[in-house]
């Protein structure tokens, strides 16, 4: 995949993460779970970042083994096809415990490919 497309995918992931963080900032699990529109919006952003992650080259994701890339990619399918099996608590755990690490890894990946394009 050309660098421009990879960059676009990484930027899509970062934008989705930023939106999720903005929408849930300062919230509690109970406030999040009580707002069906918010939950739906957050799930949609997760679908977008999941889909974008599916198109990242394995050579790039392999450099960040701290991220469970298969799980990130699979999350979109779960939200689309097994949505009734996703609890608000489980998604909240992803937001609070795993999204910061994903943001950091994707930002590092973006820096890596930007460094390659300026060489």
Short mmCIF file of N, CA and C in Angstrom, two decimals:
data_model
loop_
_atom_site.label_atom_id
_atom_site.label_comp_id
_atom_site.label_asym_id
_atom_site.label_seq_id
_atom_site.Cartn_x
_atom_site.Cartn_y
_atom_site.Cartn_z
N UNK A 1 0.85 -1.17 0.00
CA UNK A 1 0.00 0.00 0.00
C UNK A 1 0.89 1.24 0.00
N UNK A 2 0.55 2.21 -0.79
CA UNK A 2 1.36 3.42 -0.85
C UNK A 2 1.28 4.20 0.46
N UNK A 3 2.33 4.96 0.74
CA UNK A 3 2.41 5.69 2.01
C UNK A 3 1.25 6.65 2.22
N UNK A 4 0.81 7.30 1.16
CA UNK A 4 -0.30 8.23 1.30
C UNK A 4 -1.56 7.56 1.81
N UNK A 5 -1.83 6.36 1.32
CA UNK A 5 -3.02 5.61 1.76
C UNK A 5 -2.85 5.14 3.21
N UNK A 6 -1.65 4.71 3.55
CA UNK A 6 -1.38 4.30 4.93
C UNK A 6 -1.57 5.50 5.85
N UNK A 7 -1.01 6.64 5.46
CA UNK A 7 -1.16 7.86 6.25
C UNK A 7 -2.63 8.19 6.45
N UNK A 8 -3.41 8.10 5.38
CA UNK A 8 -4.85 8.37 5.48
C UNK A 8 -5.51 7.45 6.49
N UNK A 9 -5.19 6.17 6.43
CA UNK A 9 -5.79 5.21 7.37
C UNK A 9 -5.41 5.53 8.81
N UNK A 10 -4.15 5.85 9.03
CA UNK A 10 -3.71 6.21 10.38
C UNK A 10 -4.41 7.48 10.87
N UNK A 11 -4.55 8.44 9.98
CA UNK A 11 -5.25 9.68 10.35
C UNK A 11 -6.72 9.42 10.64
N UNK A 12 -7.34 8.50 9.90
CA UNK A 12 -8.74 8.13 10.17
C UNK A 12 -8.87 7.52 11.57
N UNK A 13 -7.91 6.67 11.92
CA UNK A 13 -7.94 6.04 13.24
C UNK A 13 -7.78 7.10 14.33
N UNK A 14 -6.81 7.99 14.15
CA UNK A 14 -6.60 9.04 15.15
C UNK A 14 -7.81 9.96 15.27
N UNK A 15 -8.45 10.27 14.16
CA UNK A 15 -9.65 11.12 14.20
C UNK A 15 -10.78 10.42 14.95
N UNK A 16 -10.94 9.14 14.73
CA UNK A 16 -11.99 8.39 15.43
C UNK A 16 -11.69 8.33 16.93
N UNK A 17 -10.44 8.10 17.27
CA UNK A 17 -10.06 8.07 18.69
C UNK A 17 -10.31 9.44 19.32
N UNK A 18 -9.92 10.51 18.63
CA UNK A 18 -10.14 11.85 19.17
C UNK A 18 -11.63 12.12 19.39
N UNK A 19 -12.45 11.68 18.46
CA UNK A 19 -13.90 11.88 18.60
C UNK A 19 -14.44 11.10 19.80
N UNK A 20 -14.01 9.86 19.95
CA UNK A 20 -14.45 9.04 21.08
C UNK A 20 -14.02 9.70 22.39
N UNK A 21 -12.78 10.14 22.45
CA UNK A 21 -12.28 10.77 23.67
C UNK A 21 -13.02 12.07 23.97
N UNK A 22 -13.31 12.84 22.94
CA UNK A 22 -14.04 14.09 23.12
C UNK A 22 -15.46 13.82 23.62
N UNK A 23 -16.12 12.85 23.02
CA UNK A 23 -17.50 12.54 23.39
C UNK A 23 -17.63 11.96 24.79
N UNK A 24 -16.61 11.28 25.26
CA UNK A 24 -16.69 10.60 26.56
C UNK A 24 -15.89 11.29 27.66
N UNK A 25 -15.26 12.40 27.35
CA UNK A 25 -14.43 13.10 28.34
C UNK A 25 -15.25 13.46 29.58
N UNK A 26 -14.70 13.15 30.73
CA UNK A 26 -15.33 13.51 31.99
C UNK A 26 -16.55 12.69 32.35
N UNK A 27 -16.84 11.67 31.58
CA UNK A 27 -18.03 10.85 31.83
C UNK A 27 -17.71 9.67 32.73
N UNK A 28 -18.76 9.15 33.31
CA UNK A 28 -18.69 7.89 34.04
C UNK A 28 -19.33 6.81 33.17
N UNK A 29 -19.09 5.58 33.53
CA UNK A 29 -19.72 4.48 32.81
C UNK A 29 -21.24 4.61 32.84
N UNK A 30 -21.79 4.94 33.98
CA UNK A 30 -23.25 5.02 34.08
C UNK A 30 -23.81 6.14 33.21
N UNK A 31 -23.13 7.28 33.15
CA UNK A 31 -23.59 8.37 32.29
C UNK A 31 -23.48 7.98 30.82
N UNK A 32 -22.39 7.32 30.48
CA UNK A 32 -22.20 6.84 29.11
C UNK A 32 -23.30 5.86 28.73
N UNK A 33 -23.52 4.86 29.56
CA UNK A 33 -24.49 3.81 29.27
C UNK A 33 -25.92 4.33 29.21
N UNK A 34 -26.19 5.42 29.91
CA UNK A 34 -27.55 5.98 29.95
C UNK A 34 -27.88 6.80 28.71
N UNK A 35 -26.89 7.08 27.88
CA UNK A 35 -27.09 7.93 26.71
C UNK A 35 -26.98 7.08 25.43
N UNK A 36 -28.11 6.60 24.96
CA UNK A 36 -28.12 5.68 23.80
C UNK A 36 -27.55 6.33 22.55
N UNK A 37 -27.81 7.62 22.36
CA UNK A 37 -27.27 8.30 21.18
C UNK A 37 -25.75 8.37 21.25
N UNK A 38 -25.22 8.64 22.42
CA UNK A 38 -23.77 8.68 22.61
C UNK A 38 -23.16 7.31 22.37
N UNK A 39 -23.76 6.28 22.94
CA UNK A 39 -23.26 4.92 22.75
C UNK A 39 -23.23 4.58 21.26
N UNK A 40 -24.29 4.93 20.54
CA UNK A 40 -24.34 4.64 19.10
C UNK A 40 -23.25 5.40 18.35
N UNK A 41 -23.02 6.65 18.71
CA UNK A 41 -21.97 7.43 18.05
C UNK A 41 -20.60 6.84 18.32
N UNK A 42 -20.34 6.47 19.56
CA UNK A 42 -19.05 5.88 19.92
C UNK A 42 -18.85 4.55 19.18
N UNK A 43 -19.89 3.74 19.13
CA UNK A 43 -19.79 2.48 18.40
C UNK A 43 -19.46 2.72 16.94
N UNK A 44 -20.06 3.73 16.34
CA UNK A 44 -19.78 4.04 14.93
C UNK A 44 -18.32 4.44 14.74
N UNK A 45 -17.80 5.25 15.66
CA UNK A 45 -16.38 5.63 15.56
C UNK A 45 -15.48 4.40 15.73
N UNK A 46 -15.86 3.49 16.59
CA UNK A 46 -15.09 2.24 16.72
C UNK A 46 -15.15 1.43 15.43
N UNK A 47 -16.29 1.40 14.78
CA UNK A 47 -16.39 0.70 13.49
C UNK A 47 -15.43 1.32 12.48
N UNK A 48 -15.37 2.64 12.44
CA UNK A 48 -14.48 3.32 11.49
C UNK A 48 -13.01 3.01 11.78
N UNK A 49 -12.63 3.12 13.05
CA UNK A 49 -11.21 2.86 13.35
C UNK A 49 -10.86 1.40 13.13
N UNK A 50 -11.81 0.53 13.41
CA UNK A 50 -11.59 -0.90 13.17
C UNK A 50 -11.37 -1.16 11.68
N UNK A 51 -12.23 -0.60 10.86
CA UNK A 51 -12.10 -0.80 9.41
C UNK A 51 -10.78 -0.24 8.90
N UNK A 52 -10.41 0.94 9.34
CA UNK A 52 -9.14 1.53 8.91
C UNK A 52 -7.96 0.65 9.33
N UNK A 53 -8.04 0.06 10.52
CA UNK A 53 -6.94 -0.77 11.00
C UNK A 53 -6.76 -2.02 10.14
N UNK A 54 -7.83 -2.49 9.54
CA UNK A 54 -7.76 -3.69 8.71
C UNK A 54 -6.92 -3.47 7.45
N UNK A 55 -6.70 -2.24 7.09
CA UNK A 55 -5.98 -1.92 5.86
C UNK A 55 -4.54 -1.46 6.12
N UNK A 56 -4.09 -1.58 7.34
CA UNK A 56 -2.70 -1.23 7.63
C UNK A 56 -1.80 -2.40 7.26
N UNK A 57 -0.63 -2.12 6.70
CA UNK A 57 0.28 -3.20 6.33
C UNK A 57 0.78 -3.96 7.57
N UNK A 58 0.88 -5.26 7.44
CA UNK A 58 1.35 -6.10 8.54
C UNK A 58 2.77 -5.72 8.97
N UNK A 59 3.57 -5.23 8.03
CA UNK A 59 4.93 -4.83 8.37
C UNK A 59 4.92 -3.64 9.34
N UNK A 60 3.90 -2.81 9.25
CA UNK A 60 3.78 -1.66 10.14
C UNK A 60 3.21 -2.07 11.50
N UNK A 61 2.14 -2.83 11.49
CA UNK A 61 1.53 -3.24 12.76
C UNK A 61 2.45 -4.17 13.55
N UNK A 62 3.28 -4.93 12.86
CA UNK A 62 4.21 -5.84 13.55
C UNK A 62 5.20 -5.09 14.42
N UNK A 63 5.45 -3.84 14.09
CA UNK A 63 6.38 -3.02 14.88
C UNK A 63 5.73 -2.52 16.17
N UNK A 64 4.45 -2.81 16.34
CA UNK A 64 3.73 -2.39 17.55
C UNK A 64 2.93 -3.57 18.11
N UNK A 65 3.66 -4.59 18.58
CA UNK A 65 3.00 -5.81 19.07
C UNK A 65 2.23 -5.60 20.38
N UNK A 66 2.42 -4.45 21.01
CA UNK A 66 1.69 -4.16 22.25
C UNK A 66 0.19 -3.95 21.99
N UNK A 67 -0.17 -3.75 20.72
CA UNK A 67 -1.57 -3.56 20.34
C UNK A 67 -2.11 -4.87 19.78
N UNK A 68 -3.25 -5.32 20.26
CA UNK A 68 -3.86 -6.54 19.71
C UNK A 68 -4.60 -6.21 18.40
N UNK A 69 -3.85 -6.09 17.32
CA UNK A 69 -4.41 -5.62 16.05
C UNK A 69 -5.56 -6.47 15.55
N UNK A 70 -5.48 -7.77 15.76
CA UNK A 70 -6.58 -8.65 15.33
C UNK A 70 -7.86 -8.28 16.07
N UNK A 71 -7.75 -8.01 17.36
CA UNK A 71 -8.91 -7.62 18.15
C UNK A 71 -9.46 -6.26 17.72
N UNK A 72 -8.56 -5.34 17.39
CA UNK A 72 -8.99 -4.02 16.90
C UNK A 72 -9.78 -4.20 15.61
N UNK A 73 -9.25 -4.99 14.71
CA UNK A 73 -9.93 -5.23 13.43
C UNK A 73 -11.25 -5.96 13.63
N UNK A 74 -11.27 -6.92 14.54
CA UNK A 74 -12.47 -7.71 14.77
C UNK A 74 -13.58 -6.92 15.46
N UNK A 75 -13.22 -5.88 16.20
CA UNK A 75 -14.22 -5.12 16.94
C UNK A 75 -15.32 -4.58 16.03
N UNK A 76 -14.95 -4.10 14.87
CA UNK A 76 -15.95 -3.58 13.93
C UNK A 76 -16.95 -4.65 13.53
N UNK A 77 -16.45 -5.84 13.26
CA UNK A 77 -17.36 -6.94 12.89
C UNK A 77 -18.29 -7.31 14.04
N UNK A 78 -17.76 -7.30 15.23
CA UNK A 78 -18.59 -7.60 16.40
C UNK A 78 -19.68 -6.55 16.53
N UNK A 79 -19.31 -5.28 16.40
CA UNK A 79 -20.30 -4.20 16.53
C UNK A 79 -21.36 -4.26 15.42
N UNK A 80 -20.95 -4.69 14.24
CA UNK A 80 -21.90 -4.76 13.12
C UNK A 80 -22.77 -6.00 13.16
N UNK A 81 -22.20 -7.12 13.56
CA UNK A 81 -22.90 -8.39 13.40
C UNK A 81 -23.33 -9.07 14.70
N UNK A 82 -22.68 -8.71 15.79
CA UNK A 82 -23.03 -9.32 17.08
C UNK A 82 -23.26 -8.21 18.11
N UNK A 83 -23.83 -7.12 17.64
CA UNK A 83 -24.02 -5.92 18.47
C UNK A 83 -24.74 -6.21 19.78
N UNK A 84 -25.61 -7.19 19.78
CA UNK A 84 -26.36 -7.51 20.99
C UNK A 84 -25.50 -8.21 22.04
N UNK A 85 -24.28 -8.57 21.67
CA UNK A 85 -23.37 -9.23 22.60
C UNK A 85 -22.34 -8.27 23.19
N UNK A 86 -22.39 -7.00 22.78
CA UNK A 86 -21.42 -6.02 23.25
C UNK A 86 -22.04 -5.23 24.40
N UNK A 87 -21.46 -5.36 25.57
CA UNK A 87 -21.99 -4.62 26.72
C UNK A 87 -21.36 -3.23 26.76
N UNK A 88 -22.11 -2.31 27.33
CA UNK A 88 -21.58 -0.96 27.51
C UNK A 88 -20.33 -0.99 28.38
N UNK A 89 -20.32 -1.87 29.37
CA UNK A 89 -19.16 -1.99 30.26
C UNK A 89 -17.91 -2.43 29.50
N UNK A 90 -18.08 -3.36 28.60
CA UNK A 90 -16.93 -3.86 27.83
C UNK A 90 -16.36 -2.76 26.93
N UNK A 91 -17.24 -2.03 26.26
CA UNK A 91 -16.76 -0.96 25.39
C UNK A 91 -16.16 0.18 26.22
N UNK A 92 -16.74 0.45 27.39
CA UNK A 92 -16.19 1.48 28.27
C UNK A 92 -14.77 1.09 28.70
N UNK A 93 -14.55 -0.17 28.97
CA UNK A 93 -13.22 -0.65 29.33
C UNK A 93 -12.23 -0.41 28.19
N UNK A 94 -12.66 -0.64 26.97
CA UNK A 94 -11.80 -0.36 25.82
C UNK A 94 -11.48 1.14 25.77
N UNK A 95 -12.49 1.98 25.97
CA UNK A 95 -12.30 3.43 25.93
C UNK A 95 -11.30 3.87 27.00
N UNK A 96 -11.51 3.42 28.22
CA UNK A 96 -10.70 3.93 29.33
C UNK A 96 -9.35 3.25 29.47
N UNK A 97 -9.27 1.97 29.14
CA UNK A 97 -8.03 1.23 29.39
C UNK A 97 -7.16 0.97 28.16
N UNK A 98 -7.76 0.93 26.98
CA UNK A 98 -7.00 0.51 25.80
C UNK A 98 -6.84 1.59 24.73
N UNK A 99 -7.76 2.53 24.69
CA UNK A 99 -7.69 3.56 23.64
C UNK A 99 -6.43 4.43 23.74
N UNK A 100 -5.99 4.82 24.94
CA UNK A 100 -4.76 5.62 25.01
C UNK A 100 -3.54 4.92 24.39
N UNK A 101 -3.41 3.62 24.62
CA UNK A 101 -2.28 2.88 24.04
C UNK A 101 -2.40 2.80 22.52
N UNK A 102 -3.62 2.62 22.04
CA UNK A 102 -3.82 2.58 20.59
C UNK A 102 -3.49 3.93 19.97
N UNK A 103 -3.94 5.02 20.62
CA UNK A 103 -3.63 6.37 20.13
C UNK A 103 -2.12 6.56 20.05
N UNK A 104 -1.40 6.18 21.09
CA UNK A 104 0.05 6.35 21.12
C UNK A 104 0.73 5.53 20.02
N UNK A 105 0.30 4.30 19.83
CA UNK A 105 0.90 3.45 18.79
C UNK A 105 0.63 4.00 17.40
N UNK A 106 -0.60 4.45 17.16
CA UNK A 106 -0.93 4.97 15.83
C UNK A 106 -0.19 6.28 15.57
N UNK A 107 -0.07 7.12 16.58
CA UNK A 107 0.70 8.36 16.42
C UNK A 107 2.17 8.03 16.10
N UNK A 108 2.72 7.02 16.77
CA UNK A 108 4.10 6.61 16.49
C UNK A 108 4.23 6.07 15.07
N UNK A 109 3.24 5.31 14.63
CA UNK A 109 3.26 4.78 13.26
C UNK A 109 3.22 5.92 12.25
N UNK A 110 2.40 6.91 12.53
CA UNK A 110 2.32 8.06 11.64
C UNK A 110 3.67 8.78 11.58
N UNK A 111 4.30 8.94 12.73
CA UNK A 111 5.64 9.54 12.77
C UNK A 111 6.63 8.71 11.96
N UNK A 112 6.53 7.39 12.07
CA UNK A 112 7.43 6.50 11.34
C UNK A 112 7.29 6.68 9.83
N UNK A 113 6.06 6.71 9.35
CA UNK A 113 5.90 6.83 7.90
C UNK A 113 6.19 8.25 7.43
N UNK A 114 5.94 9.23 8.27
CA UNK A 114 6.29 10.60 7.91
C UNK A 114 7.80 10.73 7.79
N UNK A 115 8.53 10.07 8.69
CA UNK A 115 9.99 10.08 8.62
C UNK A 115 10.50 9.45 7.34
N UNK A 116 9.78 8.43 6.86
CA UNK A 116 10.16 7.76 5.61
C UNK A 116 9.91 8.65 4.41
N UNK A 117 8.86 9.46 4.46
CA UNK A 117 8.53 10.29 3.29
C UNK A 117 9.42 11.51 3.20
N UNK A 118 10.02 11.91 4.34
CA UNK A 118 10.88 13.09 4.27
C UNK A 118 12.32 12.71 3.96
N UNK A 119 12.61 11.42 3.90
CA UNK A 119 13.98 10.95 3.61
C UNK A 119 14.26 11.01 2.13
#
